[in-house]
Coordinates of C-alpha atoms in Angstrom, one line a residue:
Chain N
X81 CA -18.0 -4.2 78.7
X82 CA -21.1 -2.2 76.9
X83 CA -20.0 -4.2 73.1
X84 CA -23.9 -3.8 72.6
X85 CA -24.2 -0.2 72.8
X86 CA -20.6 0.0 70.8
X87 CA -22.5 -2.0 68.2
X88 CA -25.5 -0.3 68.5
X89 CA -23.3 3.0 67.2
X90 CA -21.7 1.1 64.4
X91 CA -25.0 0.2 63.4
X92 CA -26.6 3.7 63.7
X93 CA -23.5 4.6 61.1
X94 CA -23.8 2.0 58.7
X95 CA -27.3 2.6 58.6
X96 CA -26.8 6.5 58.4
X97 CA -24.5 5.7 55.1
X98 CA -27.3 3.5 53.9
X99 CA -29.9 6.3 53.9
X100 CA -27.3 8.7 52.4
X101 CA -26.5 6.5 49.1
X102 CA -30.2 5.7 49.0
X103 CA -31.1 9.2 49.0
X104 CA -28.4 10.1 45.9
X105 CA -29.8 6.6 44.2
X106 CA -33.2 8.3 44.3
X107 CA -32.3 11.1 42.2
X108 CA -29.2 10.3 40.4
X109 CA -29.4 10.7 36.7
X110 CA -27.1 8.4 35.1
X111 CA -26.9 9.1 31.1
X112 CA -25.0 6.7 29.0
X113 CA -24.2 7.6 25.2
X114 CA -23.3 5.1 22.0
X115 CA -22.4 5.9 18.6
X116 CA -23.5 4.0 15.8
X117 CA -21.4 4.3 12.3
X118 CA -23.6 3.4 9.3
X119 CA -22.6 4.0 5.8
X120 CA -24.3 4.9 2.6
X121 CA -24.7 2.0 -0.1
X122 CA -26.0 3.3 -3.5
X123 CA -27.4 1.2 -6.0
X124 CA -28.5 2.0 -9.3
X125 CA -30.5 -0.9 -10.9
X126 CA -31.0 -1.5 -14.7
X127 CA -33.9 1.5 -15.1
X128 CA -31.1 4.0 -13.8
X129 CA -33.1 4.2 -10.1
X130 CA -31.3 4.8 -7.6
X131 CA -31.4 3.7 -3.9
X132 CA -29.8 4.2 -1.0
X133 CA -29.5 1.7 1.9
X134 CA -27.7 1.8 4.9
X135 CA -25.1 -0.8 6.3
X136 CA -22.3 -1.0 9.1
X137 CA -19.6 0.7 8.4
X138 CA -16.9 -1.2 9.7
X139 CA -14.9 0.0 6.6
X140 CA -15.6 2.3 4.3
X141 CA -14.1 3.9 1.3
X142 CA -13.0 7.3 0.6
X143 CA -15.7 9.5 -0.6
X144 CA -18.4 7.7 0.7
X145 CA -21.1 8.7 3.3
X146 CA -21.1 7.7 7.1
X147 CA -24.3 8.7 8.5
X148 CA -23.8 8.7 12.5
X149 CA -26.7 8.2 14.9
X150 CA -25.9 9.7 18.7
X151 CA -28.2 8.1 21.4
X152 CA -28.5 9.5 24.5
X153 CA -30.0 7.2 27.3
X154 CA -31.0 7.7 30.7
X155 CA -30.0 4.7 33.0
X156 CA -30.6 6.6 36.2
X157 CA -33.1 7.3 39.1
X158 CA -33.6 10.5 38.6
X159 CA -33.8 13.6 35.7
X160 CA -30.7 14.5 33.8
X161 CA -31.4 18.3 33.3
X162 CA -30.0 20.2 30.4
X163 CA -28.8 17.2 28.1
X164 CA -26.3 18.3 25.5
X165 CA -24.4 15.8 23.1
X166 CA -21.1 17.3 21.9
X167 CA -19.5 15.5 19.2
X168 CA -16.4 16.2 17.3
X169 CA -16.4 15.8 13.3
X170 CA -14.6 13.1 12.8
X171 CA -10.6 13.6 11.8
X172 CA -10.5 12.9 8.2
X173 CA -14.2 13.3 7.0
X174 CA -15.9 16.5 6.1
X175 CA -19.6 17.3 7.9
X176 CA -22.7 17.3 5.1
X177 CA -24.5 20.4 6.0
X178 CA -27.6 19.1 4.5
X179 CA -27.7 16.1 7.1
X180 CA -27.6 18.5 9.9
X181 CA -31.7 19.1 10.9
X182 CA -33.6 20.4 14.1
X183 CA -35.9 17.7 15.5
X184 CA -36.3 17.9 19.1
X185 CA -33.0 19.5 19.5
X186 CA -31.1 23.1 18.7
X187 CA -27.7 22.6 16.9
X188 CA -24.6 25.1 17.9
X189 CA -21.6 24.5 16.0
X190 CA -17.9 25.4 16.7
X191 CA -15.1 26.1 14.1
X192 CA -12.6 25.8 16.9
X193 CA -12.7 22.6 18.3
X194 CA -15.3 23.7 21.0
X195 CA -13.5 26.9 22.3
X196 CA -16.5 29.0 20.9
X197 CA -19.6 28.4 19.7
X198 CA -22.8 29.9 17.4
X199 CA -25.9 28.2 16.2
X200 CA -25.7 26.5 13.5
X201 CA -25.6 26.9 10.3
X202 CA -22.7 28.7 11.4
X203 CA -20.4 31.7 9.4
X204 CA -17.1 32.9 9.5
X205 CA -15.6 36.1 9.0
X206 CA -13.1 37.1 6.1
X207 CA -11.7 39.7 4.2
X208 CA -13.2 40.1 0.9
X209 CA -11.7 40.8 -2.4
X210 CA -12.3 44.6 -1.9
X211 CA -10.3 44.5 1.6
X212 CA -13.3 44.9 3.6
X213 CA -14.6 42.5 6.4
X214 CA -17.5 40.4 5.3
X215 CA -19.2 37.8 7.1
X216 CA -19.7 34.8 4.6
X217 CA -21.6 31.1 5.6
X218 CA -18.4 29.1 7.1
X219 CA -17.9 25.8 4.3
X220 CA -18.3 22.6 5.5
X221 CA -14.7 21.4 6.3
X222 CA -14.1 24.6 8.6
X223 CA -16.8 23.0 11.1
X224 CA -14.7 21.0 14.2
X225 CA -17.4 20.2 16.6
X226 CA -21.0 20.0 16.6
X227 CA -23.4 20.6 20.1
X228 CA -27.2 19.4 20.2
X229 CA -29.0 20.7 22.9
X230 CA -31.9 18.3 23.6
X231 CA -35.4 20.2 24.4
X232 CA -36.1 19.5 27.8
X233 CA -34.5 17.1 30.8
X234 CA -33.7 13.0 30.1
X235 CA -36.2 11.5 31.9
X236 CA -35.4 8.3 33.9
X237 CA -35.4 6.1 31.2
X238 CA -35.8 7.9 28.5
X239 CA -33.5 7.8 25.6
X240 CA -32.7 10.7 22.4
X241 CA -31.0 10.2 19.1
X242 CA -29.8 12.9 17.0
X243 CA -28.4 12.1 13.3
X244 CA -26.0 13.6 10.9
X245 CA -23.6 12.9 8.0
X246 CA -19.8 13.4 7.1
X247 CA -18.5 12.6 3.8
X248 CA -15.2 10.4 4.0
X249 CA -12.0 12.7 2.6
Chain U
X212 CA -6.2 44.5 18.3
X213 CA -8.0 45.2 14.9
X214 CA -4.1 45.2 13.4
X215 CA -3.7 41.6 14.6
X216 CA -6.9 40.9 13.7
X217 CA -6.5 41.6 10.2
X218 CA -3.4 40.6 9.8
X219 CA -4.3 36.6 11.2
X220 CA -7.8 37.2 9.0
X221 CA -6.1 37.6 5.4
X222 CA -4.2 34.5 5.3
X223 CA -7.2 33.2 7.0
X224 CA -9.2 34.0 4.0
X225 CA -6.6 32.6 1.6
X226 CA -6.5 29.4 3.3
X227 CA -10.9 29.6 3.2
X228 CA -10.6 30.0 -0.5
X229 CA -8.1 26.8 -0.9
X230 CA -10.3 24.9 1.1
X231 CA -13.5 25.7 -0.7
X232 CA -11.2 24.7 -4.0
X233 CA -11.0 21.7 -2.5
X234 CA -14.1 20.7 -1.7
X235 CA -15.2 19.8 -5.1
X236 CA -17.3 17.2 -5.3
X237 CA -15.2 14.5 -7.0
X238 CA -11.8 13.9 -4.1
X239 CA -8.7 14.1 -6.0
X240 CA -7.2 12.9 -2.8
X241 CA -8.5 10.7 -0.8
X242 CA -8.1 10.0 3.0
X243 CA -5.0 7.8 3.4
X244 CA -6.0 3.6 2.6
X245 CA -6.1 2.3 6.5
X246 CA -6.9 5.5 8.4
X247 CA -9.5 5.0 11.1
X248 CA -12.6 7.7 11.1
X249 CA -13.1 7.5 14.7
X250 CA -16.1 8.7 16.3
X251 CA -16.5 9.4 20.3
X252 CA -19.2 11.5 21.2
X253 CA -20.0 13.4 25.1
X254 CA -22.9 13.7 27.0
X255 CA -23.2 16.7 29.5
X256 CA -26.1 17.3 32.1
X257 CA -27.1 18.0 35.7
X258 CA -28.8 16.8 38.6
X259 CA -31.6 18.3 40.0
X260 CA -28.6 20.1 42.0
X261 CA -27.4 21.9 39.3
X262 CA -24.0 19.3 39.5
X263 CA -22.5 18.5 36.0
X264 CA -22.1 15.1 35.0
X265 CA -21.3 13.8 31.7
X266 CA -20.2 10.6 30.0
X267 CA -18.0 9.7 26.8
X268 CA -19.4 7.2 24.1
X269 CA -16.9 4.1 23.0
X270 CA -15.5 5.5 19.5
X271 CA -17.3 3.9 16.8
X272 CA -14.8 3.5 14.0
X273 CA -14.9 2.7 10.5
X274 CA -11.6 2.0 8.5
X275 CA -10.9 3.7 5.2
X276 CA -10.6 0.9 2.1
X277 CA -8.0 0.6 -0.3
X278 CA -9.2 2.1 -3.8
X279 CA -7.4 2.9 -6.7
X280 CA -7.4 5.4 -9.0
X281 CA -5.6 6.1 -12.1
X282 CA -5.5 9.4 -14.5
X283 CA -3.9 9.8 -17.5
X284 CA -3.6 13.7 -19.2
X285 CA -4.3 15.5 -21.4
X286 CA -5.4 14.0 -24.4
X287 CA -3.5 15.6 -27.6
X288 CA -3.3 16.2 -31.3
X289 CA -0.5 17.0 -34.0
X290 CA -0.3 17.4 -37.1
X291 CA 2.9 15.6 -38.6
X292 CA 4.7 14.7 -41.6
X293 CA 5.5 10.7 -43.1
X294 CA 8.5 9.7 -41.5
X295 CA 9.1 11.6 -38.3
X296 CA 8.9 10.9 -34.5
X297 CA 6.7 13.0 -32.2
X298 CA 6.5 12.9 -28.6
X299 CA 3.1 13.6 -26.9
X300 CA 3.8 14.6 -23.1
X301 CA 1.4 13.3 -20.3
X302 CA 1.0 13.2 -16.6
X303 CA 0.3 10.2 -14.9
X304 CA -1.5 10.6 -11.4
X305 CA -2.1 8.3 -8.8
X306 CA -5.5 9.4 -7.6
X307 CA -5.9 6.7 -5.1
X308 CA -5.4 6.4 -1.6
X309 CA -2.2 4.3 -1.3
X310 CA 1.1 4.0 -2.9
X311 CA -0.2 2.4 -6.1
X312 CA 2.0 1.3 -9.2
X313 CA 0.3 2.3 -12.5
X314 CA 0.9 -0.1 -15.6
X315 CA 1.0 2.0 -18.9
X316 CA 0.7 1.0 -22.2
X317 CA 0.2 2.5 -25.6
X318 CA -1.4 1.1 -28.8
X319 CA -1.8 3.2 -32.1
X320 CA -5.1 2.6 -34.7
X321 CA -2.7 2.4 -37.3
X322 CA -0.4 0.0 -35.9
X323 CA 2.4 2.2 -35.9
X324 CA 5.1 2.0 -33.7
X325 CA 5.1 3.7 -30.1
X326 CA 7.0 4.0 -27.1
X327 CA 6.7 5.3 -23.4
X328 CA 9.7 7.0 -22.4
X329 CA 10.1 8.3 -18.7
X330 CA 10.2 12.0 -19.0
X331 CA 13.1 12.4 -17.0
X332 CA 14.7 16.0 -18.0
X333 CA 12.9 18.8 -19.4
X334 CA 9.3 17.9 -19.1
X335 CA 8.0 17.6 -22.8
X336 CA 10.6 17.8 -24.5
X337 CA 12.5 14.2 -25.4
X338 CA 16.3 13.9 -24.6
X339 CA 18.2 10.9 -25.3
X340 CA 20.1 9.3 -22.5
X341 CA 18.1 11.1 -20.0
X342 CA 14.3 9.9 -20.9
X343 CA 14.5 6.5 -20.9
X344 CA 12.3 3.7 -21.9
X345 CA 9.5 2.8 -19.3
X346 CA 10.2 -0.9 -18.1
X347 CA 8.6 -3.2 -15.3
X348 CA 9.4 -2.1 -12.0
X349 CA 10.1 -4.9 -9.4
X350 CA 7.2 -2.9 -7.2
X351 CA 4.5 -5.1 -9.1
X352 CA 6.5 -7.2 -11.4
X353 CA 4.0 -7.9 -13.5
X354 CA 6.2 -7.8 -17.1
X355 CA 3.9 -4.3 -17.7
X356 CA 5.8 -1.5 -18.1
X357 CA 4.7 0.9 -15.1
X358 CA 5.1 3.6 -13.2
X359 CA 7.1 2.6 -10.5
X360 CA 6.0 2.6 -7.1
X361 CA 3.9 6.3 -7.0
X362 CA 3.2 7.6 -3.7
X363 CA -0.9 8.5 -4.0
X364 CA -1.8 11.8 -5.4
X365 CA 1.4 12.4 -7.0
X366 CA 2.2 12.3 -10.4
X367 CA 5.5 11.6 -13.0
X368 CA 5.9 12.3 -16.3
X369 CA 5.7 10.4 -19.6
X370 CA 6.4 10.6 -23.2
X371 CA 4.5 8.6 -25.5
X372 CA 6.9 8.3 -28.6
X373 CA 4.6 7.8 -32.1
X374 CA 6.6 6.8 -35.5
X375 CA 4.8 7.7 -38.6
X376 CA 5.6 5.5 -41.4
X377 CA 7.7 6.7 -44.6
X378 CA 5.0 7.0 -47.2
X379 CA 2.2 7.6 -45.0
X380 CA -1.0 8.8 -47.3
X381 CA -1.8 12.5 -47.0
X382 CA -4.7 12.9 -44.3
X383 CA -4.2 9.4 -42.5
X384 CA -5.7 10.1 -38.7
X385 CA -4.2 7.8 -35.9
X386 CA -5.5 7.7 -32.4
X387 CA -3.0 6.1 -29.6
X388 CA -4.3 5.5 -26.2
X389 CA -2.3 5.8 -23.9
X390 CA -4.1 3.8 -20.7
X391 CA -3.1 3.7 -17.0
X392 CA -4.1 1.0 -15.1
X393 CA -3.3 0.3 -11.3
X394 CA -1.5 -2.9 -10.6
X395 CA -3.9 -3.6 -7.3
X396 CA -7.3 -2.7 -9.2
X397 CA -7.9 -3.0 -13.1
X398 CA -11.3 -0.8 -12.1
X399 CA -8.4 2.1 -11.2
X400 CA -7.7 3.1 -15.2
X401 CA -8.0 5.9 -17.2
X402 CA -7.0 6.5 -21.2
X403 CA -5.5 9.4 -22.6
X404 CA -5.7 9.7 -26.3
X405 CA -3.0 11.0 -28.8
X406 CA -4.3 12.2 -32.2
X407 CA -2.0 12.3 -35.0
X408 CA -3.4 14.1 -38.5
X409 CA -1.0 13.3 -41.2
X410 CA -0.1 16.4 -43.9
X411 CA 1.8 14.1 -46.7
X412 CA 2.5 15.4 -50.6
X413 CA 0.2 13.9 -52.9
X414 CA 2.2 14.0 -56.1
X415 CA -0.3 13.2 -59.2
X416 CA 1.0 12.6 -62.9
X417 CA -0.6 12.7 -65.6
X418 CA 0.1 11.3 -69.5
X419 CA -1.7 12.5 -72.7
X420 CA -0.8 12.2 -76.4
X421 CA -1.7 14.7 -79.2
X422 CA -3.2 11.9 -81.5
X423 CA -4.9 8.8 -80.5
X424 CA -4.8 7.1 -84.0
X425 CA -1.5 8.1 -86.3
X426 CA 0.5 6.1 -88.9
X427 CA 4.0 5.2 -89.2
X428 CA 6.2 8.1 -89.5
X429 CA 3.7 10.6 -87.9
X430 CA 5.3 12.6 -85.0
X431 CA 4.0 11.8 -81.2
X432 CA 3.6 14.6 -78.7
X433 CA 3.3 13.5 -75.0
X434 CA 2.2 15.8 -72.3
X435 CA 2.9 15.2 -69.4
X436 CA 1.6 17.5 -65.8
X437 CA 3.0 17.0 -62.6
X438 CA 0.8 18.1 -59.4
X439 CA 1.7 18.3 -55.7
X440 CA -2.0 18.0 -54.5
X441 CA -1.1 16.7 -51.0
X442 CA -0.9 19.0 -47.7
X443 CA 3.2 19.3 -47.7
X444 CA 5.9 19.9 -50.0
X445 CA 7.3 16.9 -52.0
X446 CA 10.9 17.4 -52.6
X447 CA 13.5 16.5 -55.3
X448 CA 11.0 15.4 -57.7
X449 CA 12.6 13.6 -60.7
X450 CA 10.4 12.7 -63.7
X451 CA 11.5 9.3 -66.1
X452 CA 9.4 8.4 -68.9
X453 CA 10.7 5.5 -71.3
X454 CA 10.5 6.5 -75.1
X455 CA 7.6 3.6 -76.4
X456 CA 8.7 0.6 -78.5
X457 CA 8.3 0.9 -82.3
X458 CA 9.2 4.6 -81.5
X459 CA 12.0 6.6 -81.9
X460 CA 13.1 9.5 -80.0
X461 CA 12.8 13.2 -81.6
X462 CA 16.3 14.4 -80.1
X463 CA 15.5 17.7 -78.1
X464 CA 12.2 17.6 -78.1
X465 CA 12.2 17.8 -74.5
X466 CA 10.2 20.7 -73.5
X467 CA 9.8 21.9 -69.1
X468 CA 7.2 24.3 -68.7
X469 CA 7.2 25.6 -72.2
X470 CA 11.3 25.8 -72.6
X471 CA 13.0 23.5 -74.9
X472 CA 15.6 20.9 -72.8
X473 CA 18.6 20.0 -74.4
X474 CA 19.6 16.5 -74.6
X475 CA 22.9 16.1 -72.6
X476 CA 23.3 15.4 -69.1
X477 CA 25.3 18.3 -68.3
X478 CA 24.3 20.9 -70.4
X479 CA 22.8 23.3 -67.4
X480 CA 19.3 22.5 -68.0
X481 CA 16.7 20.3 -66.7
X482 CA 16.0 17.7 -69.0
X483 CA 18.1 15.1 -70.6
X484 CA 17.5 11.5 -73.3
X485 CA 18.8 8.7 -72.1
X486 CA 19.9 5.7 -74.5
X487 CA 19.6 3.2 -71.9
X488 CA 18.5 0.7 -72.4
X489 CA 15.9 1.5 -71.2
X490 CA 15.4 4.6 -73.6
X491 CA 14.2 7.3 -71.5
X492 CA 13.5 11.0 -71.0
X493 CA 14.4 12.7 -67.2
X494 CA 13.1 15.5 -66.1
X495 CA 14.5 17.4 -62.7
X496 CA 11.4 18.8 -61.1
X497 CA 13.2 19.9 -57.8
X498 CA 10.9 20.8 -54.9
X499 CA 6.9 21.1 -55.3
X500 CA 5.3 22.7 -52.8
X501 CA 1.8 21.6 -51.6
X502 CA -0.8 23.2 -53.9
X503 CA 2.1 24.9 -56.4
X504 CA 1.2 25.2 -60.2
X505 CA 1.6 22.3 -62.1
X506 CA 4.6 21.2 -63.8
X507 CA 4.0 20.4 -67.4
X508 CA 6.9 18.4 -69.8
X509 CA 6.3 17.3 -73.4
X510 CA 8.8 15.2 -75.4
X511 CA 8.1 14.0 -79.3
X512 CA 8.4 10.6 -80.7
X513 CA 8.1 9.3 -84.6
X514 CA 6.5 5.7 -84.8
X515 CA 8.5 3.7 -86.9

């Protein structure tokens, strides 16, 4: 019977499927994320200096600083457009304001566990002693979630860390 | 709408101001020993198509350590007489992170005695039967009275019982500490500190004689003052002199504040001789109150 032309057609297919995936290889942006946990040691030596250093924080006690580094790498073929790293404040810790900086990234913040968002430093409304509305700075333990929105696309490649702090409750 | 808004707002705003309370720096309470502080953070971006993608982060997690805290309040003072009990009221708080038992002892600068009651009843206020003596509990058994097991960041109530001495000098100060220490962590302590201020009478007598030189027959006149120059009232104050030897008593000669005293025992005043032996004089003073005039007696001898 005509088993060449049959297999001729088979081939055609596979090689069809072959160009497809190789097409979406090309220009597939495949962005992996890690969190690293550090915490806060500080030392004051005889003269009353004090230092900080950082080490892992495996364990860490209550009151003490964990300073968490967000890296967002590109493992893929092709640009991943509009990066944004969402991260939830950790249950239990409260976010250091301070720690929260600009650098190569905006920062949007959410009091509602990512249901709405403003730009950060963010601020809450509340009724004020008088009865009227007032819109005050929102304290540090009211923030849920926090959004950085990376300048530009993730190159192939390419990698971006953003930083902050929480305090341990 | 703006009803319902308002209405959630307000206890929105309460809730605000109790969590900016809160958030002092030093943590009363602290998150729970063994709690993990997970960490998972997402990634979200597009293809050159405009399709969303994202990807989730393994948590990083950190464990929270055990630490122990201890506090022991308030620190008081009192001002108290020779002779009486007082019972300074604390609170003992475990301010650590786990169910901690807090060893307590109390030690008084002036070695007097003390004793931690549990403040069962009325808080304060001592009543016996009810507040009982603190003892070891079998959640450290350490022979150190404690506690008991105390669930962290919750507190009990102690009374810290301090006995001041019969015959305690007039402006003695004591100090008792009072220190909690945790049973898993000596570094988990804190002292309170009981002052005690002691108002005592201060009675002060004093003896003169008319002549300091005088030959046999001559006539003796002593004068005696009695003073209360403490900080309390001295009570049922009974002066005794004995008549010197070689001497002989001048009967009612007595004399209490400038009124002749008859001799006799019952004869409805104050003073009163008494042949012994020994020969003596006694004088009823009664109460003196702290800073009252002095009490002045004389009494005459002739030497023989």
């Amino acid at each position: 019977m005509n088993g060449n032309s049959r297999f001729g057609r088979m081939g055609l297919l596979a090689g069809a499927i072959a160009l497809m995936t190789g097409a979406v290889w090309a220009t597939d942006p495949k962005v992996e994320i890690t969190v690293k946990a550090q915490k806060e040691v500080v030392k004051i030596d005889a003269g009353g200096k004090k230092s900080v250093t950082l080490a892992a924080a495996k364990d860490a006690a209550s009151g003490d600083v964990l300073v968490y580094t967000l890296r967002a790498a590109n493992h893929g073929t092709g640009a991943a457009v509009n990066p944004r790293i969402e991260d939830p404040i950790p249950e239990g810790t409260v976010l250091l304001l301070d720690s929260v900086k600009e650098d190569g990234y905006g920062i949007e913040a959410s009091l509602d566990h990512g249901k709405s968002w403003q730009s950060f430093p963010a601020s809450m409304k509340r009724v004020s002693a008088t009865g009227a509305m007032e819109t005050v700075p929102a304290p540090p333990e009211s923030y849920t979630t926090l959004r950085f929105v990376l300048d530009g696309p993730l190159a192939p490649g390419a990698g971006r860390d953003v930083t902050f702090k929480v305090q341990i409750r | 709408m703006i009803k319902t808004f308002l209405s959630w707002s307000l206890p929105a705003a309460v809730l605000l101001g109790l969590a900016v309370a809160a958030s002092t720096p030093a943590m009363a309470v602290g998150t729970r020993a063994g709690t993990t502080i997970s960490n998972s953070a997402t990634v979200n971006f597009q293809d050159v198509n405009g399709n969303p993608l994202s990807a989730t982060s393994l948590p990083a997690v950190t464990t929270v350590l055990q630490v122990a805290g201890a506090l022991v309040d308030p620190d008081n003072a009192q001002t108290m007489t020779p002779g009486v009990t007082y019972y300074y009221s604390h609170t003992v708080t475990n301010t650590g992170n786990f169910d901690d038992t807090i060893n307590l002892t109390a030690a008084s600068s002036q070695t007097w005695a003390v004793q931690i009651y549990r403040d069962n009843g009325v808080v304060g206020t001592y009543e016996p039967g009810t507040d009982v003596l603190l003892t070891d509990s079998a959640a450290d058994a350490d022979a150190l009275p404690d506690s008991g097991l105390l669930i962290n960041d919750t507190s009990m109530n102690i009374l810290v019982a301090v006995s001041v001495p019969p015959g305690t000098p007039n402006a003695t100060v004591d100090v008792t500490t009072v220190t909690g220490v945790s049973s898993f962590n000596a570094a988990g302590t804190d002292i309170a500190r009981d002052t005690t201020t002691i108002n005592a009478p201060t009675v002060v007598v004093t003896k003169s004689v008319d002549q300091p030189t005088a030959i046999p027959g001559a006539t003796l006149t002593y004068t005696i003052t009695v003073t209360n120059t403490g900080a309390s009232a001295a009570n049922a104050n009974v002066l005794t002199d004995q008549i010197p030897a070689n001497t002989t008593y001048v009967a009612n000669s007595i004399t209490l504040d400038g009124v002749p005293q008859g001799d006799g025992n019952a004869d409805g005043d104050s003073g009163e001789y008494i042949a012994g032996p020994p020969r003596r004089i006694s004088v009823t003073l009664g109460n003196l109150a702290a800073g009252a005039p002095a009490r002045t007696v004389t009494f005459q001898v002739t030497i023989n």
